[in-house]
Coordinates of C-alpha atoms in Angstrom, one line a residue:
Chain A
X273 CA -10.6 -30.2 -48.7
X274 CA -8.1 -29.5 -51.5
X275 CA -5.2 -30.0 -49.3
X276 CA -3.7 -33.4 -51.0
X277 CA -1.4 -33.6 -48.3
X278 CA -3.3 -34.0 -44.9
X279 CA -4.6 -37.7 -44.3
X280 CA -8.5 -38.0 -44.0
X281 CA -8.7 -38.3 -40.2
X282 CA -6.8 -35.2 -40.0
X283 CA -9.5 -33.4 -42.2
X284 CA -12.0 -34.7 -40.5
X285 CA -10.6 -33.7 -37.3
X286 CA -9.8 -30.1 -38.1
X287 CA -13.3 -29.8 -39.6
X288 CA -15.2 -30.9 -36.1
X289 CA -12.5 -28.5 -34.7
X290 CA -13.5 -25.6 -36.9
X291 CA -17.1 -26.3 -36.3
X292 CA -17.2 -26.3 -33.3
X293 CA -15.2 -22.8 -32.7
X294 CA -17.9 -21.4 -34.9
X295 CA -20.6 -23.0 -32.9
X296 CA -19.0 -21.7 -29.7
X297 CA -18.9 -18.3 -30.9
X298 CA -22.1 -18.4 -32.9
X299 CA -24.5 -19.9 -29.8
X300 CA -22.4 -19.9 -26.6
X301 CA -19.9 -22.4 -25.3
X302 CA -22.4 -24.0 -23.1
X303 CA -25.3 -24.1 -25.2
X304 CA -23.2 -26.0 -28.0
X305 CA -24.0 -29.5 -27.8
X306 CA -21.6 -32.5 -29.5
X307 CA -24.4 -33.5 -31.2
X308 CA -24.9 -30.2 -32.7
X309 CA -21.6 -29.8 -33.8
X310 CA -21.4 -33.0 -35.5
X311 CA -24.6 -32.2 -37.5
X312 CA -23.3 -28.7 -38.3
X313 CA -20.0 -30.8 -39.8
X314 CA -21.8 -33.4 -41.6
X315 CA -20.9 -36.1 -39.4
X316 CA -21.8 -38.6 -37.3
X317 CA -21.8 -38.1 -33.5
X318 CA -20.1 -41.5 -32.8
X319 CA -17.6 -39.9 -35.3
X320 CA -17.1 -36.6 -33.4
X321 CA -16.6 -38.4 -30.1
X322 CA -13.7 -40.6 -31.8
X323 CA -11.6 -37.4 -32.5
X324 CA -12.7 -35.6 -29.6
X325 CA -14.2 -37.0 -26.0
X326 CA -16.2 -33.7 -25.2
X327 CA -16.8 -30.5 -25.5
X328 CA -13.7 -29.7 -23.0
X329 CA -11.5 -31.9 -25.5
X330 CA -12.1 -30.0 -28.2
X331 CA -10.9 -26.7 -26.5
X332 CA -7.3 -28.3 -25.8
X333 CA -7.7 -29.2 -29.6
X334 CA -8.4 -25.5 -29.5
X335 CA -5.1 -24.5 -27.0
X336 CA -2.6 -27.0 -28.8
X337 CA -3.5 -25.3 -32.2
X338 CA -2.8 -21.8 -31.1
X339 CA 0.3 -23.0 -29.3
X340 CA 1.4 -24.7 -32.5
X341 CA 0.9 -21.3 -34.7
X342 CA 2.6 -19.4 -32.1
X343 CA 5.6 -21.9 -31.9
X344 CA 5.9 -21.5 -35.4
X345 CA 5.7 -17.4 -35.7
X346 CA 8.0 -17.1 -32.9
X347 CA 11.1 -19.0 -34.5
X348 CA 12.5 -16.0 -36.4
X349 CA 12.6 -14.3 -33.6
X350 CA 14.0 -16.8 -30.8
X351 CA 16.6 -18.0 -33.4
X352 CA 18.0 -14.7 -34.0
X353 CA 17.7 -11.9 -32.0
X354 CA 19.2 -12.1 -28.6
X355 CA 18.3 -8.8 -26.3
X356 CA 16.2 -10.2 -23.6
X357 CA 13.5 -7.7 -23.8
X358 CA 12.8 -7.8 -26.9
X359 CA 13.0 -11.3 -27.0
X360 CA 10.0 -11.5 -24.6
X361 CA 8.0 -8.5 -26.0
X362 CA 8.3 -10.7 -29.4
X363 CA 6.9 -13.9 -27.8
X364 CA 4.3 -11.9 -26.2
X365 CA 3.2 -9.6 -29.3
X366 CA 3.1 -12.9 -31.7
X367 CA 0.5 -14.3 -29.1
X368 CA -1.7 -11.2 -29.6
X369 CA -1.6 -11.5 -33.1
X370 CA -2.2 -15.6 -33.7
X371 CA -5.2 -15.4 -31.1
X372 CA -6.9 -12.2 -32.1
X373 CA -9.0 -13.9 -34.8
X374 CA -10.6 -15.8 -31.1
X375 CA -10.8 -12.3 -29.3
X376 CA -14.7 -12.8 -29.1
X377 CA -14.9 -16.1 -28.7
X378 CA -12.1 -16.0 -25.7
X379 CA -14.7 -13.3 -23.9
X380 CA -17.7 -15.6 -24.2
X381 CA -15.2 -18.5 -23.3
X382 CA -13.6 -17.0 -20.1
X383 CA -15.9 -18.0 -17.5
X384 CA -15.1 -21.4 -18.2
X385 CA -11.7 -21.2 -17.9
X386 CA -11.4 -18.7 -15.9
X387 CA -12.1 -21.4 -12.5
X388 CA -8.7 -23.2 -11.7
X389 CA -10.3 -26.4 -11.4
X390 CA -12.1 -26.4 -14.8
X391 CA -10.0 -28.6 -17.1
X392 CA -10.4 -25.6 -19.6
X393 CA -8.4 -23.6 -17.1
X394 CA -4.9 -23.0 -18.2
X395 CA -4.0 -24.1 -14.7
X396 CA -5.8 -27.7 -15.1
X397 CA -4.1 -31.3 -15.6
X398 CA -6.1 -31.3 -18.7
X399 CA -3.9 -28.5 -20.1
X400 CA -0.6 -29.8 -19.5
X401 CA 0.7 -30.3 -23.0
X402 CA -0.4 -27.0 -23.8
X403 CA 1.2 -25.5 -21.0
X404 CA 4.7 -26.8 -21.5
X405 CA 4.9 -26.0 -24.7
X406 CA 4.6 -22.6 -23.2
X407 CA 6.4 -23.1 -20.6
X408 CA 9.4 -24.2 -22.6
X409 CA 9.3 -21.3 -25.0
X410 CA 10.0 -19.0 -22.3
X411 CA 12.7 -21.0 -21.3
X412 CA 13.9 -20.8 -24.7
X413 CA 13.6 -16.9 -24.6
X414 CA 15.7 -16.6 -21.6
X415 CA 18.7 -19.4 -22.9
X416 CA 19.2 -17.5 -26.1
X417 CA 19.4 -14.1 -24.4
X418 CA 22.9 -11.6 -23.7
X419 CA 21.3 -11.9 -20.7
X420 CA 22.8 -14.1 -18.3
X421 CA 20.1 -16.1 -15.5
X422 CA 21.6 -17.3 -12.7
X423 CA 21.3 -21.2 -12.9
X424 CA 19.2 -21.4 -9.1
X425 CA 16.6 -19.6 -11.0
X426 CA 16.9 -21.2 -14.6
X427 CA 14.0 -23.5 -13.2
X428 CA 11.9 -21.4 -12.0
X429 CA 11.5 -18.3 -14.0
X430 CA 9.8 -19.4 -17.5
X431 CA 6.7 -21.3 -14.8
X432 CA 6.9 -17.2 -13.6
X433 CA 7.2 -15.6 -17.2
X434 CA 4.1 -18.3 -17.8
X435 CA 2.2 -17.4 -15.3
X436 CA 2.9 -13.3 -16.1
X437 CA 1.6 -14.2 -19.6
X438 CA -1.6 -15.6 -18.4
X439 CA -2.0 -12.2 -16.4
X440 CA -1.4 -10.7 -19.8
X441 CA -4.3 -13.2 -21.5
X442 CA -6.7 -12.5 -18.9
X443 CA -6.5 -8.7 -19.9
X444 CA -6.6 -9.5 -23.3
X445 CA -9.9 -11.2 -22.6
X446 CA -11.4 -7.5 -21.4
X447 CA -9.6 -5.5 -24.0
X448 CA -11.6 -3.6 -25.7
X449 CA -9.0 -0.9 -27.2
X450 CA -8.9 -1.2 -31.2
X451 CA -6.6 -4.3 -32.1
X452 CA -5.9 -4.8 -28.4
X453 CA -3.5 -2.2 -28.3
X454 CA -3.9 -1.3 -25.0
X455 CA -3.2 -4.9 -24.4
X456 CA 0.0 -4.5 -27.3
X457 CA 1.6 -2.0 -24.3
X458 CA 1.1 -3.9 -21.9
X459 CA 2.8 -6.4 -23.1
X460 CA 5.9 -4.5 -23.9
X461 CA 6.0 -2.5 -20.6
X462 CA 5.5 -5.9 -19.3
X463 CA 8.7 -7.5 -21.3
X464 CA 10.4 -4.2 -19.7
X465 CA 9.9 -4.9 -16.1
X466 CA 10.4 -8.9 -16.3
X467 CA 14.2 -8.2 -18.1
X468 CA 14.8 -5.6 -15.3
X469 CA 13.3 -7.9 -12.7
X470 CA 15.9 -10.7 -13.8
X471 CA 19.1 -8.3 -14.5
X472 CA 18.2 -7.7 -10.3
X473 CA 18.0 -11.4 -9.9
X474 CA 22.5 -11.2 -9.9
X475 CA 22.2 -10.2 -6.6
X476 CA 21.5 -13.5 -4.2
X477 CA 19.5 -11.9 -1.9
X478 CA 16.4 -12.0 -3.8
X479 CA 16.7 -15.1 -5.0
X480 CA 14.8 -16.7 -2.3
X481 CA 12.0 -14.6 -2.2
X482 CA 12.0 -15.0 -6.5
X483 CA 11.8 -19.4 -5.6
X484 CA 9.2 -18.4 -2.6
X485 CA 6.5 -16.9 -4.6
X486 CA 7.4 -19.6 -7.5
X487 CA 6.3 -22.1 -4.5
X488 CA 3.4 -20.6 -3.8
X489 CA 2.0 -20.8 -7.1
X490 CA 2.7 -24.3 -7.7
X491 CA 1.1 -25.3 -4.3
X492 CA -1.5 -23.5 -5.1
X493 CA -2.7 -23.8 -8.9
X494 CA -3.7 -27.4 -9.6
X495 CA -1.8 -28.7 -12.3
X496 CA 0.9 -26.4 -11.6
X497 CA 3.4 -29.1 -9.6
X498 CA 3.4 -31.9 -11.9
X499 CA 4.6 -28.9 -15.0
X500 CA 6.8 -28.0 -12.7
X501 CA 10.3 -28.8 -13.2
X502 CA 11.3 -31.1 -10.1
X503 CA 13.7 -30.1 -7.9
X504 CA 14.9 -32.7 -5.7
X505 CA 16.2 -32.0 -2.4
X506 CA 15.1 -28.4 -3.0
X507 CA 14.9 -26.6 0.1
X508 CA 12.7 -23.8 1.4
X509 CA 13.8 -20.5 0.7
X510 CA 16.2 -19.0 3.2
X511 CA 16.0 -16.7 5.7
X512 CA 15.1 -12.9 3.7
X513 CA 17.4 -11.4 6.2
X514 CA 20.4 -12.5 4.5
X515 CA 22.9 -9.4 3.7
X516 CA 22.9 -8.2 -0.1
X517 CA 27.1 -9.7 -0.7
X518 CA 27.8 -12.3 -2.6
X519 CA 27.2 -15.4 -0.3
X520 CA 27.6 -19.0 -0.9
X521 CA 24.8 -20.5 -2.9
X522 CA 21.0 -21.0 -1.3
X523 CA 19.0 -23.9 -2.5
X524 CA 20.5 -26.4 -5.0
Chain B
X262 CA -37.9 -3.9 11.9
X263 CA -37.5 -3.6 15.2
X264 CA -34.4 -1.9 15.4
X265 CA -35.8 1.5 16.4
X266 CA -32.8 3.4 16.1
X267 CA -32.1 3.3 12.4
X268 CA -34.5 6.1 10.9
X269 CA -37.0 4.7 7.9
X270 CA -34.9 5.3 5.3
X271 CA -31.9 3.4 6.3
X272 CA -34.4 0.4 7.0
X273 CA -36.1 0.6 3.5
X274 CA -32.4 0.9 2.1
X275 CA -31.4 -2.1 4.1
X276 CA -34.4 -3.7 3.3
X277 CA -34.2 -3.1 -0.5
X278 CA -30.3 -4.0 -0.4
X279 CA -30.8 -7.7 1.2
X280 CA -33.7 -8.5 -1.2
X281 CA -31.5 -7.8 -3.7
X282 CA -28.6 -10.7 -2.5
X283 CA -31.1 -13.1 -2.0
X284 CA -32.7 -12.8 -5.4
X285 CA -29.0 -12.4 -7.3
X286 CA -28.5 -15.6 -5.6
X287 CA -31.5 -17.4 -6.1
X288 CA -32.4 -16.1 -9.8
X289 CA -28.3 -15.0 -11.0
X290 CA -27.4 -11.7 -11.3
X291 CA -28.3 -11.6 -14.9
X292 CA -32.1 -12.4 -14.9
X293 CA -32.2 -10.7 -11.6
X294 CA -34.4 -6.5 -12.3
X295 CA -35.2 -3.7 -10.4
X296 CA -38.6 -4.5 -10.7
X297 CA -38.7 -8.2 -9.4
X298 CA -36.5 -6.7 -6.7
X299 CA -39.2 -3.8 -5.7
X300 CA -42.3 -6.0 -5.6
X301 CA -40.2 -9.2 -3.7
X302 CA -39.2 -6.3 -1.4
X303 CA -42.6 -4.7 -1.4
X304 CA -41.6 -1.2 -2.2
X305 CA -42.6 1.0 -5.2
X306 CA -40.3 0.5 -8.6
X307 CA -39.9 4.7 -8.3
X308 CA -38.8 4.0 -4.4
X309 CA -36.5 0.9 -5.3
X310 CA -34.8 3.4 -7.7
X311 CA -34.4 6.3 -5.4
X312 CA -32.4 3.9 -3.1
X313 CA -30.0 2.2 -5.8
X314 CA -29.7 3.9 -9.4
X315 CA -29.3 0.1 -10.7
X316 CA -28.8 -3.4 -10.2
X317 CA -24.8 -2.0 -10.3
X318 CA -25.7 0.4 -7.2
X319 CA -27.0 -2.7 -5.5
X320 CA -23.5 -4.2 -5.8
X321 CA -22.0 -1.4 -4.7
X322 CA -23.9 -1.1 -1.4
X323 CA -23.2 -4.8 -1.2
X324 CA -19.2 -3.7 -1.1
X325 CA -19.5 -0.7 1.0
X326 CA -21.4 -2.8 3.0
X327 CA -18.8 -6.0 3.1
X328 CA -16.1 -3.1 3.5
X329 CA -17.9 -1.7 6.9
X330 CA -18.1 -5.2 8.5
X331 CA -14.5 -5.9 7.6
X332 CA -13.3 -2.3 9.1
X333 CA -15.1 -2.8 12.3
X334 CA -13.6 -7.2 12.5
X335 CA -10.1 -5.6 12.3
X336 CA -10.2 -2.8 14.5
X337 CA -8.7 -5.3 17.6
X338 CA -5.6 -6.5 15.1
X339 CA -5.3 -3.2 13.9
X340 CA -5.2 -1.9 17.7
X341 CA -3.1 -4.0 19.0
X342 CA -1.0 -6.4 16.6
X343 CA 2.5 -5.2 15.8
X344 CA 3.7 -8.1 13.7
X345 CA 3.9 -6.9 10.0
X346 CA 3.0 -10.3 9.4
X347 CA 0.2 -11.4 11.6
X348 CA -1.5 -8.0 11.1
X349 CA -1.6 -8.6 7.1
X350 CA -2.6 -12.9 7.8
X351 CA -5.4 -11.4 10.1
X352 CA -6.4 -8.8 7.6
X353 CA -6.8 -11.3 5.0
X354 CA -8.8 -13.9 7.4
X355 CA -11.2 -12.0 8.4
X356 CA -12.3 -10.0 5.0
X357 CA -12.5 -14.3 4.4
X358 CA -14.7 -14.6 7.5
X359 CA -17.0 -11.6 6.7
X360 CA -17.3 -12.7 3.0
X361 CA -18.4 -16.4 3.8
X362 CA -22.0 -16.0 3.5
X363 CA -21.6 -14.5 0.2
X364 CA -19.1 -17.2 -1.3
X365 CA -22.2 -19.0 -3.9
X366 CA -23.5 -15.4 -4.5
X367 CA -19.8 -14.4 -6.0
X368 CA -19.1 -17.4 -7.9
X369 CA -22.3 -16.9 -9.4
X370 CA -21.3 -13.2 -9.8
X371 CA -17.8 -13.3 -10.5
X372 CA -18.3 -13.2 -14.9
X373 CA -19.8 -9.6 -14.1
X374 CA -17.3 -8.4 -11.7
X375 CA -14.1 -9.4 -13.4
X376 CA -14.8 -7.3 -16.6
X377 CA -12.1 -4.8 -15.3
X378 CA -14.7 -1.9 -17.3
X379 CA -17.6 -3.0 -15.4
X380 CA -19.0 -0.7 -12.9
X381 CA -19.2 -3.9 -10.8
X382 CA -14.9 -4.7 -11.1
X383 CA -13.0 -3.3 -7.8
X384 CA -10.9 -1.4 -10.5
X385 CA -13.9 0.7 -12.3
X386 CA -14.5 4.3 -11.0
X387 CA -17.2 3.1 -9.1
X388 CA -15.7 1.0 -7.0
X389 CA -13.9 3.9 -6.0
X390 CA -15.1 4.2 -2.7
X391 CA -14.7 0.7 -1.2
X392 CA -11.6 0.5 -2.7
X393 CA -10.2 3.3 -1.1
X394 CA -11.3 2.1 2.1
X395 CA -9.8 -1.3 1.4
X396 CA -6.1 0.2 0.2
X397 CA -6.8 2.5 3.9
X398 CA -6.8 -0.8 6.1
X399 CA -3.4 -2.1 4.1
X400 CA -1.4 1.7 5.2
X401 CA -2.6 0.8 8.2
X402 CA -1.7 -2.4 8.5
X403 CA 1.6 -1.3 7.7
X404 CA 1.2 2.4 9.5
X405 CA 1.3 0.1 12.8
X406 CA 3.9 -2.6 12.5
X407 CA 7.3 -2.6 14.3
X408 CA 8.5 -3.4 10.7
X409 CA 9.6 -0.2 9.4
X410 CA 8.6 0.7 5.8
X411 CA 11.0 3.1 3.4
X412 CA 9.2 6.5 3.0
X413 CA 9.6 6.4 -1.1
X414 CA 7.8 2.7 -1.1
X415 CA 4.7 4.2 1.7
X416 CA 2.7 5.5 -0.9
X417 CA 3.0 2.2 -3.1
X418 CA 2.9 -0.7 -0.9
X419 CA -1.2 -0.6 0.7
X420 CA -1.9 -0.2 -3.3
X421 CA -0.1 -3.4 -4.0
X422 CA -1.0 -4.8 -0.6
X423 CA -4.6 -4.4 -1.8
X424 CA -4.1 -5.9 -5.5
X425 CA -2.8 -9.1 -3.7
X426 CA -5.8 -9.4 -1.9
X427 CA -7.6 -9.0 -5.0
X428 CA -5.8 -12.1 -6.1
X429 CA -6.6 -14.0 -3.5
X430 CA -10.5 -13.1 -3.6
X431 CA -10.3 -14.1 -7.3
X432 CA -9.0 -17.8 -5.9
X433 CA -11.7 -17.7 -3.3
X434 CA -14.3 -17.3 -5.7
X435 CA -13.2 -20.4 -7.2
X436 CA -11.9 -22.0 -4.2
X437 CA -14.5 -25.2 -3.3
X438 CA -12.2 -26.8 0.0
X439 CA -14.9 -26.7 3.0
X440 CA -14.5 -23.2 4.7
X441 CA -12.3 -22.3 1.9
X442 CA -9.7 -23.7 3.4
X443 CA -7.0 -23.8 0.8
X444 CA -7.8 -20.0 0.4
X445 CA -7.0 -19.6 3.9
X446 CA -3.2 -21.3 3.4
X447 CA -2.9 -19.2 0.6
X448 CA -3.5 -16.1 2.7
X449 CA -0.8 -17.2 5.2
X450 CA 1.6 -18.0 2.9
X451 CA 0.8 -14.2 1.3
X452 CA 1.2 -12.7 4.3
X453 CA 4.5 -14.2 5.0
X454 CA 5.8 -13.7 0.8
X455 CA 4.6 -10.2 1.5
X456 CA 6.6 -9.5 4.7
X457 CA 9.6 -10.9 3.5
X458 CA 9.4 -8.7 0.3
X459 CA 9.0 -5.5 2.5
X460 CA 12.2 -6.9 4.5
X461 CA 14.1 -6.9 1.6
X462 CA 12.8 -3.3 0.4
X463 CA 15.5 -1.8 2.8
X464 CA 17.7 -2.5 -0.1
X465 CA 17.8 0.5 -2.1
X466 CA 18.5 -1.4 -5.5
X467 CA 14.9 -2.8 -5.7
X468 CA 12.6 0.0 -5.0
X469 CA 12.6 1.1 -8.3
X470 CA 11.2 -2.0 -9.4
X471 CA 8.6 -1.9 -6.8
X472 CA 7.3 1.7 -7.9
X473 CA 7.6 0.0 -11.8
X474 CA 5.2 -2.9 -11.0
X475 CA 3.2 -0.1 -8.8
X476 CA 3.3 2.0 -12.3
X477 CA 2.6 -0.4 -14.6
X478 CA -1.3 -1.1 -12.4
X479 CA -2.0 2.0 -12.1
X480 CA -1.1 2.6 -16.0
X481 CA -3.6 -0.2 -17.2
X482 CA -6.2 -0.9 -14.2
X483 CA -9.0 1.9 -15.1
X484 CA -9.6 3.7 -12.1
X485 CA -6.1 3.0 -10.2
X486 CA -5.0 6.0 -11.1
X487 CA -7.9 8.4 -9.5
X488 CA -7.3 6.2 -6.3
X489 CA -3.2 6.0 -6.4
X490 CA -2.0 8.8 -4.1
X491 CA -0.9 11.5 -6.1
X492 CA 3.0 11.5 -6.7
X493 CA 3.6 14.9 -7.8
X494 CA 7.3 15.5 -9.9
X495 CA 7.7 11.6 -9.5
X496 CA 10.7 10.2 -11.9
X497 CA 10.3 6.9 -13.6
X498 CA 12.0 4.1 -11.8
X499 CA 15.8 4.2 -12.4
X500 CA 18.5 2.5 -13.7
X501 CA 18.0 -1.0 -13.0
X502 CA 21.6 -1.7 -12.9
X503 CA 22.6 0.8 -9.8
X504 CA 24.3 -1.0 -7.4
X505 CA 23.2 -2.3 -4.3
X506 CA 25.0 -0.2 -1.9
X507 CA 22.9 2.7 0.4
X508 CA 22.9 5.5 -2.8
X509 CA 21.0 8.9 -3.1
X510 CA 17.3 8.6 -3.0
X511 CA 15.5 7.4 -6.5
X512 CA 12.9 9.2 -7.0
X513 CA 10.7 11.2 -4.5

C-alpha cells in the first residue's frame, strides 16, 4: 500500500484480487467462498461484490491481468524483430513465463474452465475482452513479419494462432517437466510448424480448407462468432478440388 | 447370470466391472475404492483385485470394453461403405451412439482422464491397447475408401484421424444439447474438413507438413510414440518452400 500512485479503489481491488488467487490456490477454487475472501482481505462482503460480481468475475480480473503483463513483455519483441517464427515463439515463450507463478493454481483451476460453456472457459462470452486482446496480438505478430499473409486469410489466422495457443495452455496445465520446459519446446516447435503452415498458405488451393476449419471452430466454440472478425458476404469454402495454379480469388 | 456360455470368470469380471460404473457414477470417481466396489459387488477385496489391479484397471476395462462394442457397430460401414467420407461420419456416430449411456459418468470423469500422464488419459502407456484398436478402425476406414491415400501419408493419417476424434470426445464430454446433438454436427462437419484435407494431400507440397503436425504428437503426447508405426530411416519433413509441382518423394 505504499504505491502513492494507484487511487484507493484500485488498491482495494487488486487486494480482493490477490486474495482471492491465494485462497483459490490455498483451499480450492470451489471451496472459496466471497465471503471468505473478503474476510481474508479485511473487507466487507458488500465491498468485494462492488469490485467483483462473483467468484467467476474475479477470474477474468485474473485473465485481463495476465493478458495486460503479457502485452507489456511482448512489445520489445513485436516492435522489433520481424522473422515470423520467432516472432510467434516470442509471444508464446513470454506467456510461459508471466503465468508460471499460476502453474498450480491453473491445475486446480482447469476443470472449471476447461467446459466450453463455463464462463471461466477461454471460449465463453464472459471472456471476450480477454480473448481479443489475444487475438489481436497475434494479428500483430503476423503484420509486422517479412512474412507476407495473403489478405483472404489475414482474418482468419490470429482466431487459428489463438486457438493453437490455447492447445499450447492446456498442455501447460499437465506439464510437469522442471520450469515447463517440455512445454518451452513445444512452444517453439509449435511457432516452427505454424510459420511453415502459412509460407504454404501462397498457394490458393489451401486456402479454403485453412477458412473451413476456421468455420468450424467458430460454429462450434461459444463465444467464438461474436470475436470473430465479420465477414460479410463471406462464402463457403470452395470446392477442395480446385487445381494447385494460381486462380482467381475464392471468398472475399 | 444366466448367460451360460460365458465361463465364471468372465461373469465375476463382468460383474465386478459394471459395479464399478455404477458406483463412479453415483459416488465420483474420486471417493469411489476397491473395497466399496468388492462388497457392493459381493466379491472378496483379494478377488476384486485379482480381476482389476486398481480403480485405473477398472477404466481400462471400461475402454476396451467401449472399444469392442464400437468394432462390432461398424463392422456393416466398414463392410460396405466406400465413401471416404460417410465411412469416417459413421465412424464417429456410432463410437457417439455406443458411448451415450456413459456421457454423466465422463463428465464426471473427465478431470482424471485429461491429465495426459494419467494412466486413465487415451495417451498414457496404458491406454495402449484401446488406442491401438481405435487408430486400427481409422486405417481402415481409409484402407476401404474409393479415395485413394498417398503411401508416405498411410502410416500418419489413422494416427491423426484418431487424435480428431479425441477432440471431438473432449467436446462431447462437455457437450449438454439433448442427444449430444451439436456433437453430432461437429462430427459431420469433421468428417467432411477431414476428407477434403486428404483430397488435397495428392499435392506433394503439403505432406511434409502433414508428417510435421504427425511429429510434433507423437514428440509430446506420452505414449504416441510406442503406438506410432515405426518409421525406420524417416527424414524430418522438408523444405517447406519446394514447389508444388509432382517432385521426388520426401521422405520414405
Amino acid at each position: 500500500m505504499t504505491d502513492q500512485k494507484a487511487p484507493k479503489s484500485e488498491q482495494t481491488r487488486t487486494l480482493i484480487l490477490e486474495t482471492a488467487l491465494r485462497l483459490f490456490q490455498e483451499r480450492g477454487f470451489d471451496k472459496t467462498t466471497m465471503r471468505g475472501i473478503a474476510k481474508e482481505a479485511g473487507v466487507s462482503v458488500g465491498n468485494a461484490y462492488y469490485y467483483f460480481e462473483s467468484k467467476e468475475h474475479l477470474v477474468q480480473g485474473f485473465y485481463d491481468r495476465i493478458g495486460a503483463a503479457h502485452l507489456a513483455a511482448v512489445r520489445p519483441i513485436l516492435d522489433h524483430e520481424t522473422d515470423l517464427q520467432k516472432r510467434l515463439a516470442g509471444v508464446l515463450t513470454s506467456w510461459l513465463d508471466i503465468a508460471a507463478p499460476y502453474h498450480e493454481f491453473a491445475s486446480q483451476f482447469f476443470k472449471n474452465a476447461a467446459d466450453p460453456e463455463s464462463p471461466l472457459s477461454p471460449f465463453s462470452p464472459e471472456s471476450e475482452a480477454a480473448r481479443k486482446t489475444a487475438i489481436d496480438m497475434h494479428r500483430e505478430v503476423l503484420a509486422g513479419a517479412k512474412t507476407k499473409v495473403p489478405d483472404e486469410l489475414a482474418d482468419v489466422l490470429p482466431e487459428l494462432m489463438w486457438l493453437s495457443q490455447m492447445g499450447l495452455v492446456l498442455y501447460w496445465v499437465f506439464d510437469r517437466s522442471p520450469d515447463s520446459e517440455k512445454t518451452r519446446k513445444l512452444a517453439q516447435r509449435g511457432a516452427q510448424l505454424t510459420t511453415r503452415g502459412i509460407i504454404l498458405a501462397r498457394f490458393r488451393v489451401l486456402r479454403p480448407l485453412v477458412r473451413e476449419v476456421h468455420e468450424l471452430f467458430t460454429d462450434f466454440l461459444p463465444g467464438m462468432a461474436q470475436t470473430a472478425v465479420s465477414r460479410p458476404g463471406r462464402k463457403r469454402a470452395s470446392d477442395p478440388d480446385a487445381g494447385p495454379e494460381e486462380g482467381p480469388e475464392v471468398g472475399p
